PDB file of C-alpha atoms and ligand atoms in Angstrom:
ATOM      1  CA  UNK A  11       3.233  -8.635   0.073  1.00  0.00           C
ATOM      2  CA  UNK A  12       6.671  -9.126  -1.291  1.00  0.00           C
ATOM      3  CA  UNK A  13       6.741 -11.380  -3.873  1.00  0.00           C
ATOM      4  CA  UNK A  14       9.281 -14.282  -3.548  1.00  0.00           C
ATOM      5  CA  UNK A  15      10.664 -15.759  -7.520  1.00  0.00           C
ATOM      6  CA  UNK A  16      11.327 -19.355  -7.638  1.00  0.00           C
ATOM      7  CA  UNK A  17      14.758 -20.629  -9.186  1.00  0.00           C
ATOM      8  CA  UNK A  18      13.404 -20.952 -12.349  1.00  0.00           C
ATOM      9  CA  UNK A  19      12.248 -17.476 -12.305  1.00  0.00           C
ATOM     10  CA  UNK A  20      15.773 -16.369 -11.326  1.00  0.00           C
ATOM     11  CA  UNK A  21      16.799 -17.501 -13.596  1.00  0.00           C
ATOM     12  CA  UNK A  22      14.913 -15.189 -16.286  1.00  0.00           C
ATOM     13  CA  UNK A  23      15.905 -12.398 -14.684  1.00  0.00           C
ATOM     14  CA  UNK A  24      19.495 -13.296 -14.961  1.00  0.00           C
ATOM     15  CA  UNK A  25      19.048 -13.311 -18.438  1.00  0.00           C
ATOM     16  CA  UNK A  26      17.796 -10.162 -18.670  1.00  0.00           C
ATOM     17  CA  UNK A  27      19.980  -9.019 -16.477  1.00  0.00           C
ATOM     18  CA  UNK A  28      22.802 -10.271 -18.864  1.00  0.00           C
ATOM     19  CA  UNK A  29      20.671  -8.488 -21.546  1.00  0.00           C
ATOM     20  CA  UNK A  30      21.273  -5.138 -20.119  1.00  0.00           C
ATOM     21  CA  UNK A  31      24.632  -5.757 -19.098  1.00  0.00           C
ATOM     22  CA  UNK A  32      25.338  -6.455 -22.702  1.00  0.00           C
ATOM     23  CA  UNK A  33      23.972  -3.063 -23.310  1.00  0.00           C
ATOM     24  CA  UNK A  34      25.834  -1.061 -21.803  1.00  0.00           C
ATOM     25  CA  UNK A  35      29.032  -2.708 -23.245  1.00  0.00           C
ATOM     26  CA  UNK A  36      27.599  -1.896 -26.746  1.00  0.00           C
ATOM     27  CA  UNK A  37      26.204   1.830 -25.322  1.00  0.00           C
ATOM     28  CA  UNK A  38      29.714   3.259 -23.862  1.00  0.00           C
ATOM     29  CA  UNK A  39      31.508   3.805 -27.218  1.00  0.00           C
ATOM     30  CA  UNK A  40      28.765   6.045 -28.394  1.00  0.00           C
ATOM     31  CA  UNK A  41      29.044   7.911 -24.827  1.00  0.00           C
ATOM     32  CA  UNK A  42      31.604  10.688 -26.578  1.00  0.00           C
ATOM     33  CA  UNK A  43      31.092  14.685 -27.268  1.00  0.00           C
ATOM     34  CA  UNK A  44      28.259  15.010 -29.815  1.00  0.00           C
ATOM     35  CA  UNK A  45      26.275  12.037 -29.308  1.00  0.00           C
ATOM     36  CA  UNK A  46      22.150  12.497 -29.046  1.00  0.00           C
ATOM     37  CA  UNK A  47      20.936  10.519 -26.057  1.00  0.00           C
ATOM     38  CA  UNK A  48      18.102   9.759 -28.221  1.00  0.00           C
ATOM     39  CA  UNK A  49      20.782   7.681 -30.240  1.00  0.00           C
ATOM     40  CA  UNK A  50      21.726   6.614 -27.415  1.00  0.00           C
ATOM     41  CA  UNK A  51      17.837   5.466 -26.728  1.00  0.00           C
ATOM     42  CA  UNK A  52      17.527   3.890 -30.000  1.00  0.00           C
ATOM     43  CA  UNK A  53      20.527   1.760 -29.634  1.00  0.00           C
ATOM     44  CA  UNK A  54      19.559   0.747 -26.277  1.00  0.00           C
ATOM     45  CA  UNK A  55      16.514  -0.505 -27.579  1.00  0.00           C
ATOM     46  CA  UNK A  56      17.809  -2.005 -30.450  1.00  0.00           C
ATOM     47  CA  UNK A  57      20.398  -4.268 -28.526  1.00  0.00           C
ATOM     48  CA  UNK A  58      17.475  -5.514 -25.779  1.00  0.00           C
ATOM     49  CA  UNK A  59      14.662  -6.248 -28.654  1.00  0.00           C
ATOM     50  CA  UNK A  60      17.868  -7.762 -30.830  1.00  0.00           C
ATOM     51  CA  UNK A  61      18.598 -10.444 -27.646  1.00  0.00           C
ATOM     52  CA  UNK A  62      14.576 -11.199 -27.716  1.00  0.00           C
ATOM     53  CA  UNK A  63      13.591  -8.745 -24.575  1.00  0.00           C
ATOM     54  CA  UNK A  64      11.230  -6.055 -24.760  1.00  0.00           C
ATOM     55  CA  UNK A  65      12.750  -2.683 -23.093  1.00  0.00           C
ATOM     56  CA  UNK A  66      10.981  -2.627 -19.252  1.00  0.00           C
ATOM     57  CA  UNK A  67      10.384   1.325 -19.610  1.00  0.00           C
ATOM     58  CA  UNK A  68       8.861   1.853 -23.002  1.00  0.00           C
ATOM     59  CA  UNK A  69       5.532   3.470 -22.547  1.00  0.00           C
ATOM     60  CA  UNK A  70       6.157   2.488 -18.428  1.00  0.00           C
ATOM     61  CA  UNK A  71       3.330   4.821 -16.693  1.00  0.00           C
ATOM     62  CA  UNK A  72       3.873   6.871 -20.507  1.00  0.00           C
ATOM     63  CA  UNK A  73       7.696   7.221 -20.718  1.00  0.00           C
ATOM     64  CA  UNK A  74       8.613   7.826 -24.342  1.00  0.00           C
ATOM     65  CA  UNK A  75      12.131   6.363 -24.245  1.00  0.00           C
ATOM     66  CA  UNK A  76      13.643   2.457 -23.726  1.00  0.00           C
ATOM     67  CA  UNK A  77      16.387   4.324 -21.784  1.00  0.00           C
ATOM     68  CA  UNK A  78      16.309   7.270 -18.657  1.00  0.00           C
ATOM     69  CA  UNK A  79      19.358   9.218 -19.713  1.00  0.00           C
ATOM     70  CA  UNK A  80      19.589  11.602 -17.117  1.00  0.00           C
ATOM     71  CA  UNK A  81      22.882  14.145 -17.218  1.00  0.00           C
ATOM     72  CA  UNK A  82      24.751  16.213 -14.544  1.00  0.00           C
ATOM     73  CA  UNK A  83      22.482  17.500 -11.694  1.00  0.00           C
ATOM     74  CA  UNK A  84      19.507  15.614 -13.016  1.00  0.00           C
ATOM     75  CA  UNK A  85      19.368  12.485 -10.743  1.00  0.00           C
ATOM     76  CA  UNK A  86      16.842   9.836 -12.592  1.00  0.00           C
ATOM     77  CA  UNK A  87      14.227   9.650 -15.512  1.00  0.00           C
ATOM     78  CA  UNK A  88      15.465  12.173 -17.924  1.00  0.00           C
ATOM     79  CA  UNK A  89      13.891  11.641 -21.266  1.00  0.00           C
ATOM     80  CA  UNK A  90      15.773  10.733 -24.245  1.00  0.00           C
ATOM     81  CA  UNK A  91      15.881  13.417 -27.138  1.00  0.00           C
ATOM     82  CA  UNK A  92      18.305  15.650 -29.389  1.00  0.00           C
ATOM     83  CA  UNK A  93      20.199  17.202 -26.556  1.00  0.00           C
ATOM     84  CA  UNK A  94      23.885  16.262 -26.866  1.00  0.00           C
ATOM     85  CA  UNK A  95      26.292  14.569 -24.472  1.00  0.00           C
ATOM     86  CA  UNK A  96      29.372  17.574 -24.102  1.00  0.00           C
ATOM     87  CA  UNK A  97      32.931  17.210 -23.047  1.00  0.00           C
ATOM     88  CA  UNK A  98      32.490  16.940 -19.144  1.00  0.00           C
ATOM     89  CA  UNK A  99      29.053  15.762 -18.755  1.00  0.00           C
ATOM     90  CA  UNK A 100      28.056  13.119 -15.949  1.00  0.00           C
ATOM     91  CA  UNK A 101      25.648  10.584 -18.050  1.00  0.00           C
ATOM     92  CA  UNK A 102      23.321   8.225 -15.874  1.00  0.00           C
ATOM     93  CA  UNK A 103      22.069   5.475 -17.693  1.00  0.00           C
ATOM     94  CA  UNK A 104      19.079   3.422 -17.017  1.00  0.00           C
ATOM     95  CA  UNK A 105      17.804   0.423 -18.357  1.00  0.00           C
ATOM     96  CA  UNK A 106      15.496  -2.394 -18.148  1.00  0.00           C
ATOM     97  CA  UNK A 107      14.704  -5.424 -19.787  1.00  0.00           C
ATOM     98  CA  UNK A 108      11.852  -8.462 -19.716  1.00  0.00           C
ATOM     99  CA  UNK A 109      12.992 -11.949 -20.746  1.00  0.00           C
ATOM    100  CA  UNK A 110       9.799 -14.285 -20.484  1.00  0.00           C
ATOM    101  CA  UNK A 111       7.778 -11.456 -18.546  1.00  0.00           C
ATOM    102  CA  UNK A 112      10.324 -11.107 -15.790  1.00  0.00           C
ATOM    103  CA  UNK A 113      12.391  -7.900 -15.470  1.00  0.00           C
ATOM    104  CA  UNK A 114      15.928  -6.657 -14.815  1.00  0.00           C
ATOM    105  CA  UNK A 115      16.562  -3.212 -13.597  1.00  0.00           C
ATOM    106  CA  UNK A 116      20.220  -1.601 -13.840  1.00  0.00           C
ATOM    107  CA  UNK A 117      21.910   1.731 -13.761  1.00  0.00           C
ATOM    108  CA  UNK A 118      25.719   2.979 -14.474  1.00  0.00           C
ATOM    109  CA  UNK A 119      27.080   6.654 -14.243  1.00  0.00           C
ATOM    110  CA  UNK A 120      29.115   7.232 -17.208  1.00  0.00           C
ATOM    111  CA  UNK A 121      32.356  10.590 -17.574  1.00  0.00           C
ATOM    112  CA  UNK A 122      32.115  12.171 -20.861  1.00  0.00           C
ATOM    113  CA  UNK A 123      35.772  12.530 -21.446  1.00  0.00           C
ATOM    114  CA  UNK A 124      38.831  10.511 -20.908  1.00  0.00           C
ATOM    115  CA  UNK A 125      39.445  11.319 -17.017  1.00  0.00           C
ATOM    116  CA  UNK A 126      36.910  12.397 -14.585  1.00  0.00           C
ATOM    117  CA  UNK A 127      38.275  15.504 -12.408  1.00  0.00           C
ATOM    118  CA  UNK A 128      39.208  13.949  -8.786  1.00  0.00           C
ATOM    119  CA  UNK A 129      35.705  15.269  -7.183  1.00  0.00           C
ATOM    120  CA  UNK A 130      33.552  13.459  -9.697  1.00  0.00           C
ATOM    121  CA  UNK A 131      35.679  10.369  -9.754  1.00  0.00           C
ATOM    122  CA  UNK A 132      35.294  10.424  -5.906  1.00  0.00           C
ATOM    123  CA  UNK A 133      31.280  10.954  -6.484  1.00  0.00           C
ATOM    124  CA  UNK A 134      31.354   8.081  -8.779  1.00  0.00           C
ATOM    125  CA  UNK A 135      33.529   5.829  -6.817  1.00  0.00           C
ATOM    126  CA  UNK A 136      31.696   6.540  -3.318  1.00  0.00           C
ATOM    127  CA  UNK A 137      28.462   6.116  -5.167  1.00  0.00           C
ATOM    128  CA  UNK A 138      29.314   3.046  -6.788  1.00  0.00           C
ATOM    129  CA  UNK A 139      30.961   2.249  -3.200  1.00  0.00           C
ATOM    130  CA  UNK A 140      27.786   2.220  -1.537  1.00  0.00           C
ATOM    131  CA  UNK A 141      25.809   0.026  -4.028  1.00  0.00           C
ATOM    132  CA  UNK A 142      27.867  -2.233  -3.065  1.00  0.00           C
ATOM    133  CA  UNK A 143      27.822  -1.510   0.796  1.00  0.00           C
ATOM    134  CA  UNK A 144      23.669  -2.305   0.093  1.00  0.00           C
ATOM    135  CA  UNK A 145      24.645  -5.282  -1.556  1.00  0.00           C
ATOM    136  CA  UNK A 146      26.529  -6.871   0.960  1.00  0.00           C
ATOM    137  CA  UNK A 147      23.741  -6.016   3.472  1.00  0.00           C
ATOM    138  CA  UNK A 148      21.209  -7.753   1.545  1.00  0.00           C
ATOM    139  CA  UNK A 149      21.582 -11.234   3.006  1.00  0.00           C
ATOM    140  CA  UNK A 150      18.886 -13.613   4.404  1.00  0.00           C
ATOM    141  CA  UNK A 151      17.874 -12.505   7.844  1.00  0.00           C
ATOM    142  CA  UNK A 152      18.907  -8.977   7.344  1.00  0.00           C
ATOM    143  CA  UNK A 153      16.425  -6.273   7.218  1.00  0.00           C
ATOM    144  CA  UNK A 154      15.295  -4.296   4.297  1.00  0.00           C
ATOM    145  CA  UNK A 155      16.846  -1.036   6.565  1.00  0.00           C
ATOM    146  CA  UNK A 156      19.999  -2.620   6.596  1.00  0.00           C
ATOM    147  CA  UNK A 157      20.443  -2.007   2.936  1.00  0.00           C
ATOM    148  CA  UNK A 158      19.674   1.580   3.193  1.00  0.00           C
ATOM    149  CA  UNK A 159      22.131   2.307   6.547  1.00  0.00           C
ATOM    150  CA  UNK A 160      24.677   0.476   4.923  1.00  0.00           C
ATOM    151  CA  UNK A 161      24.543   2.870   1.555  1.00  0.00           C
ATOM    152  CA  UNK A 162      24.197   6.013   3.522  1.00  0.00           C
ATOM    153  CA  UNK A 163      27.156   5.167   5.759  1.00  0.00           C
ATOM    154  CA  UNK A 164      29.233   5.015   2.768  1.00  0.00           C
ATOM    155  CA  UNK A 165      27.777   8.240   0.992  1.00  0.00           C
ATOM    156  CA  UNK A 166      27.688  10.839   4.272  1.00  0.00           C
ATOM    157  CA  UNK A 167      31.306   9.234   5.720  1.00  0.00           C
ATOM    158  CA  UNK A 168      32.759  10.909   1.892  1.00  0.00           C
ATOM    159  CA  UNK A 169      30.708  14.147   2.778  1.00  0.00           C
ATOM    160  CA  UNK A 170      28.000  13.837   0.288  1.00  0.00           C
ATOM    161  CA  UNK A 171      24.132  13.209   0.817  1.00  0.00           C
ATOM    162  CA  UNK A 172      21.479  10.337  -0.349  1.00  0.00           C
ATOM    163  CA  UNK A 173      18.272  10.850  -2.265  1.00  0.00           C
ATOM    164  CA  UNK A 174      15.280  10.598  -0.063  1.00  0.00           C
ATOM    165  CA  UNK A 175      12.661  10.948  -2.199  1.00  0.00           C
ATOM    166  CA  UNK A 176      13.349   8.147  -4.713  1.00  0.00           C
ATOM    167  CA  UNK A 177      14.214   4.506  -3.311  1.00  0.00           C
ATOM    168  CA  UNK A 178      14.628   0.860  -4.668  1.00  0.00           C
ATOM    169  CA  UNK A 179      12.141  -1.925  -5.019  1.00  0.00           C
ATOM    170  CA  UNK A 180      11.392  -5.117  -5.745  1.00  0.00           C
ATOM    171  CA  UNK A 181      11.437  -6.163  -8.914  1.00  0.00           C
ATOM    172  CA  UNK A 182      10.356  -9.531 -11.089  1.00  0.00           C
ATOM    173  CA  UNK A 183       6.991  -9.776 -13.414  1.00  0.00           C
ATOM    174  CA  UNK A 184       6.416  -5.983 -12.512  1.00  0.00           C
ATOM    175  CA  UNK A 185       9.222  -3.219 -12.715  1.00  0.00           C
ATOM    176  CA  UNK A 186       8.201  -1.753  -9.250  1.00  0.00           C
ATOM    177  CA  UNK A 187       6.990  -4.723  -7.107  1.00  0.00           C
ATOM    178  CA  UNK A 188       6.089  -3.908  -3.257  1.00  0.00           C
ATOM    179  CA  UNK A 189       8.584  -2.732  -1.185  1.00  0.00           C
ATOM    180  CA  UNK A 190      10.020   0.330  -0.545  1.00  0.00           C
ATOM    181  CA  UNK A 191      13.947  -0.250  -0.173  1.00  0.00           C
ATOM    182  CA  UNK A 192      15.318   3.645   0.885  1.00  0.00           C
ATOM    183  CA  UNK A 193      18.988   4.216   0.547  1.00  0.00           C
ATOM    184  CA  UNK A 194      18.801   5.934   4.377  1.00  0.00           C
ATOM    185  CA  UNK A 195      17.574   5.192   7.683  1.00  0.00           C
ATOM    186  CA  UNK A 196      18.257   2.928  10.943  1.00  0.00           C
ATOM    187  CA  UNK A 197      19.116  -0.507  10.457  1.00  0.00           C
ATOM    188  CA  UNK A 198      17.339  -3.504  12.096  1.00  0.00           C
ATOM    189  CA  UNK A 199      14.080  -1.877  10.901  1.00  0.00           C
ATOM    190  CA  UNK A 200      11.173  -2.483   8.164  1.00  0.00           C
ATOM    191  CA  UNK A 201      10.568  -6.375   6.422  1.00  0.00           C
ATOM    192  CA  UNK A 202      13.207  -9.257   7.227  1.00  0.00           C
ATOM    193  CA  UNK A 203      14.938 -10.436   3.926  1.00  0.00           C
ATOM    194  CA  UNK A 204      14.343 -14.051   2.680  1.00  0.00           C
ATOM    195  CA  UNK A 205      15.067 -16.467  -0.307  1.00  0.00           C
ATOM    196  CA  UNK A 206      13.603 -15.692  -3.616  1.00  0.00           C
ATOM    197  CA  UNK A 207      13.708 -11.941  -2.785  1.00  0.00           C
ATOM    198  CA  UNK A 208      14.493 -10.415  -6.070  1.00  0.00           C
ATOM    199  CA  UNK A 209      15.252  -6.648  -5.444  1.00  0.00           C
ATOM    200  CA  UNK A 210      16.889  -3.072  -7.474  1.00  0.00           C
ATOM    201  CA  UNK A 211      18.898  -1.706  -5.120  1.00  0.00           C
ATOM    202  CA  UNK A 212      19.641   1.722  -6.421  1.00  0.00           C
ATOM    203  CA  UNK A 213      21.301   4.868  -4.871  1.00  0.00           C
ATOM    204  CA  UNK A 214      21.427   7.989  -5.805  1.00  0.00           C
ATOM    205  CA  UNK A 215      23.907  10.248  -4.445  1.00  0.00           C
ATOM    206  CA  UNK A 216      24.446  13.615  -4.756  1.00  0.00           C
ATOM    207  CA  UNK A 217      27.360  16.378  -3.949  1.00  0.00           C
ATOM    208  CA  UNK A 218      25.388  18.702  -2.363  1.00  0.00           C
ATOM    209  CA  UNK A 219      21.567  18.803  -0.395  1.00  0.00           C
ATOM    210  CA  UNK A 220      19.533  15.270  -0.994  1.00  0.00           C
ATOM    211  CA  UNK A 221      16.605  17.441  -1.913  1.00  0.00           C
ATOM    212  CA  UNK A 222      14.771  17.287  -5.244  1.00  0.00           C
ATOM    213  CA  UNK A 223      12.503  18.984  -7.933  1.00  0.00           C
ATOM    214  CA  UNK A 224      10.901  17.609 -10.900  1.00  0.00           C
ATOM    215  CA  UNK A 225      11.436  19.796 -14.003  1.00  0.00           C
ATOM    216  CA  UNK A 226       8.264  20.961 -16.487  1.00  0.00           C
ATOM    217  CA  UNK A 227       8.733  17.439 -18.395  1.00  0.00           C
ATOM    218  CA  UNK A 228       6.642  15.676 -15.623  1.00  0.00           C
ATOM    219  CA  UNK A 229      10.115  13.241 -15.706  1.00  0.00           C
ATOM    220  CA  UNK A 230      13.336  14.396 -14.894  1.00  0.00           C
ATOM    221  CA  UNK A 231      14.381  14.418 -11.441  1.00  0.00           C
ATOM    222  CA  UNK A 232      17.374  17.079 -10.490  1.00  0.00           C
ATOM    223  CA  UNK A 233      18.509  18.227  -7.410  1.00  0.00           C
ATOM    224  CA  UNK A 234      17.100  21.131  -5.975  1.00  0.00           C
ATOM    225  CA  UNK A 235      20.558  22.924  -5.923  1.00  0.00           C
ATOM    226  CA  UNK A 236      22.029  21.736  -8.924  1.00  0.00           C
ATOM    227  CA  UNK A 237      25.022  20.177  -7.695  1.00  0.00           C
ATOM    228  CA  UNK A 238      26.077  16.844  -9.282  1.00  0.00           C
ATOM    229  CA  UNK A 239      24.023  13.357  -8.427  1.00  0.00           C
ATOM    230  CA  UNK A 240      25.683   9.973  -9.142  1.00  0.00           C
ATOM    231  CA  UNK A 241      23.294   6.575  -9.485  1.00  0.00           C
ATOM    232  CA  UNK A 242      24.476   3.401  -9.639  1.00  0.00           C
ATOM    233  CA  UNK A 243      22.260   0.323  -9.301  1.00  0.00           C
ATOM    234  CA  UNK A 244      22.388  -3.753  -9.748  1.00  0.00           C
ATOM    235  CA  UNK A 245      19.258  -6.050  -9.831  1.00  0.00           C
ATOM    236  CA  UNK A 246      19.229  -8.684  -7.051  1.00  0.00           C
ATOM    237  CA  UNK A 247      18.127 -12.250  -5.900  1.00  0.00           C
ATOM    238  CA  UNK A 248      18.458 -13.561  -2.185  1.00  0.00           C
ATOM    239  CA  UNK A 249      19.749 -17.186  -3.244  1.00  0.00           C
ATOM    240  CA  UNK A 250      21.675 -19.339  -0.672  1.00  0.00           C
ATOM    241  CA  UNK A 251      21.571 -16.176   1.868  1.00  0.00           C
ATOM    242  CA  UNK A 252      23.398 -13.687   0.017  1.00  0.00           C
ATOM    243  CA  UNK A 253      22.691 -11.060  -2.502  1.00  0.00           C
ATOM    244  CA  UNK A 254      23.489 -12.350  -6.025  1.00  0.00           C
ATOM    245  CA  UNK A 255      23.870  -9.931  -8.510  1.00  0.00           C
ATOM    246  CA  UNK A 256      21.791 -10.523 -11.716  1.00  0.00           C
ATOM    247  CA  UNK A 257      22.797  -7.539 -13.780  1.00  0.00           C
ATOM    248  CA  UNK A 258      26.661  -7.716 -12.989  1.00  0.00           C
ATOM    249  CA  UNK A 259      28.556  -6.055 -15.766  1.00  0.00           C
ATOM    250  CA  UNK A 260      31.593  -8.269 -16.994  1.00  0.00           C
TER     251      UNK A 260
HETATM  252 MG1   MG B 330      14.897   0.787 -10.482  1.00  0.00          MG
END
């Protein structure tokens, strides 16, 4: 059953969402050549507990960190440690945070240097692209596949591929909440979208095959080829028919 949030409950999200868009305005300085990501962790945590939210992810299902910090060809859930960020590196960033006992989900793909080189701009950008494309898609009447034709349009048309094995969800007093929203697939198919929907919409694009492994850590996801992967994602609410982003980043 997909649980619908009242206004009021909305509302907390939004806050949280604001929580972690504050984040990662305070994280993106430290996102330089010799940074730890388990700084980065601590100061992710720091900033959510500091605005009177409790990190979403800490001990989630055992994970160690407040943050997933996953860089270059790993796609989602890296763990936090003393590895450091290097000239070059492709950072995805992933954080959530409870206000009240509701949750906000939200992820950003960060360059490690002043300019990206034009094919990881274009990953970025076309990822980023597509978030968007699911966005727009996730309006009151719409379909949950909707979401996911309307992000892999956008990926394939700029020659890269989508993630199969990792989707969104919904999202509100649990992280993962029931439904499965893929970032593939025919639209017009799977559960009609309706008010009080609150869903993370979350692709994860990558350069080369959409395949995946899961290293010895249990956690991080990479591709299977170890090409580049790009993830970008926004928390949402179906309010007044249209998708309104919680976790918008000023
Ligand atoms: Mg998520």
């Amino acid at each position: 059953m997909i649980i619908k949030k009242s206004a009021d409950e909305i509302d907390k999200m939004r806050t949280a969402g604001k929580v972690c868009a504050k984040v990662f305005e305070e994280v993106e300085p430290l996102l330089k050549p010799g940074t730890k990501t388990k700084d980065i962790d601590a100061l992710v945590e720091k900033v959510i507990r500091s605005e009177g939210c409790v990190p979403s992810f800490k001990g989630y299902r055992g994970f160690p960190g407040s943050a997933c910090i996953s860089l270059n060809e790993e796609i989602v859930h890296g763990i936090p440690g003393r590895r450091k960020l290097r000239e070059g590196d492709l950072v995805k960033l992933d954080v959530g945070a409870i206000y009240e006992g509701f949750h906000a989900d939200t992820a950003w793909t960060f360059y490690v240097g002043d300019e990206p080189p034009p094919a990881v701009e274009k990953l970025m950008r076309t990822t980023e692209d597509s978030l968007w494309a699911g966005i727009g898609a996730a309006r009151a009447g719409n379909r949950v596949g909707d979401i996911g034709h309307a992000v892999q349009e956008v990926a394939e048309a700029a020659g890269f591929s989508v993630v199969r094995e990792y989707v969104g969800h919904a999202v509100g007093r649990e992280l993962h909440e029931d439904l499965q929203i893929p970032n593939y697939g025919p639209a017009g198919r799977g559960p009609v979208l309706e008010e009080g929907m609150t869903l993370a919409l979350e692709p994860m694009v990558n350069v080369g095959d959409w395949r995946t492994e899961v290293l010895d850590d249990d956690w991080t996801v990479v591709t299977a080829d170890g090409a580049l992967s790009a993830h970008y994602e926004h928390t949402i609410a179906v309010q007044d028919g249209e998708a309104l982003v919680l976790t918008a980043r000023a």
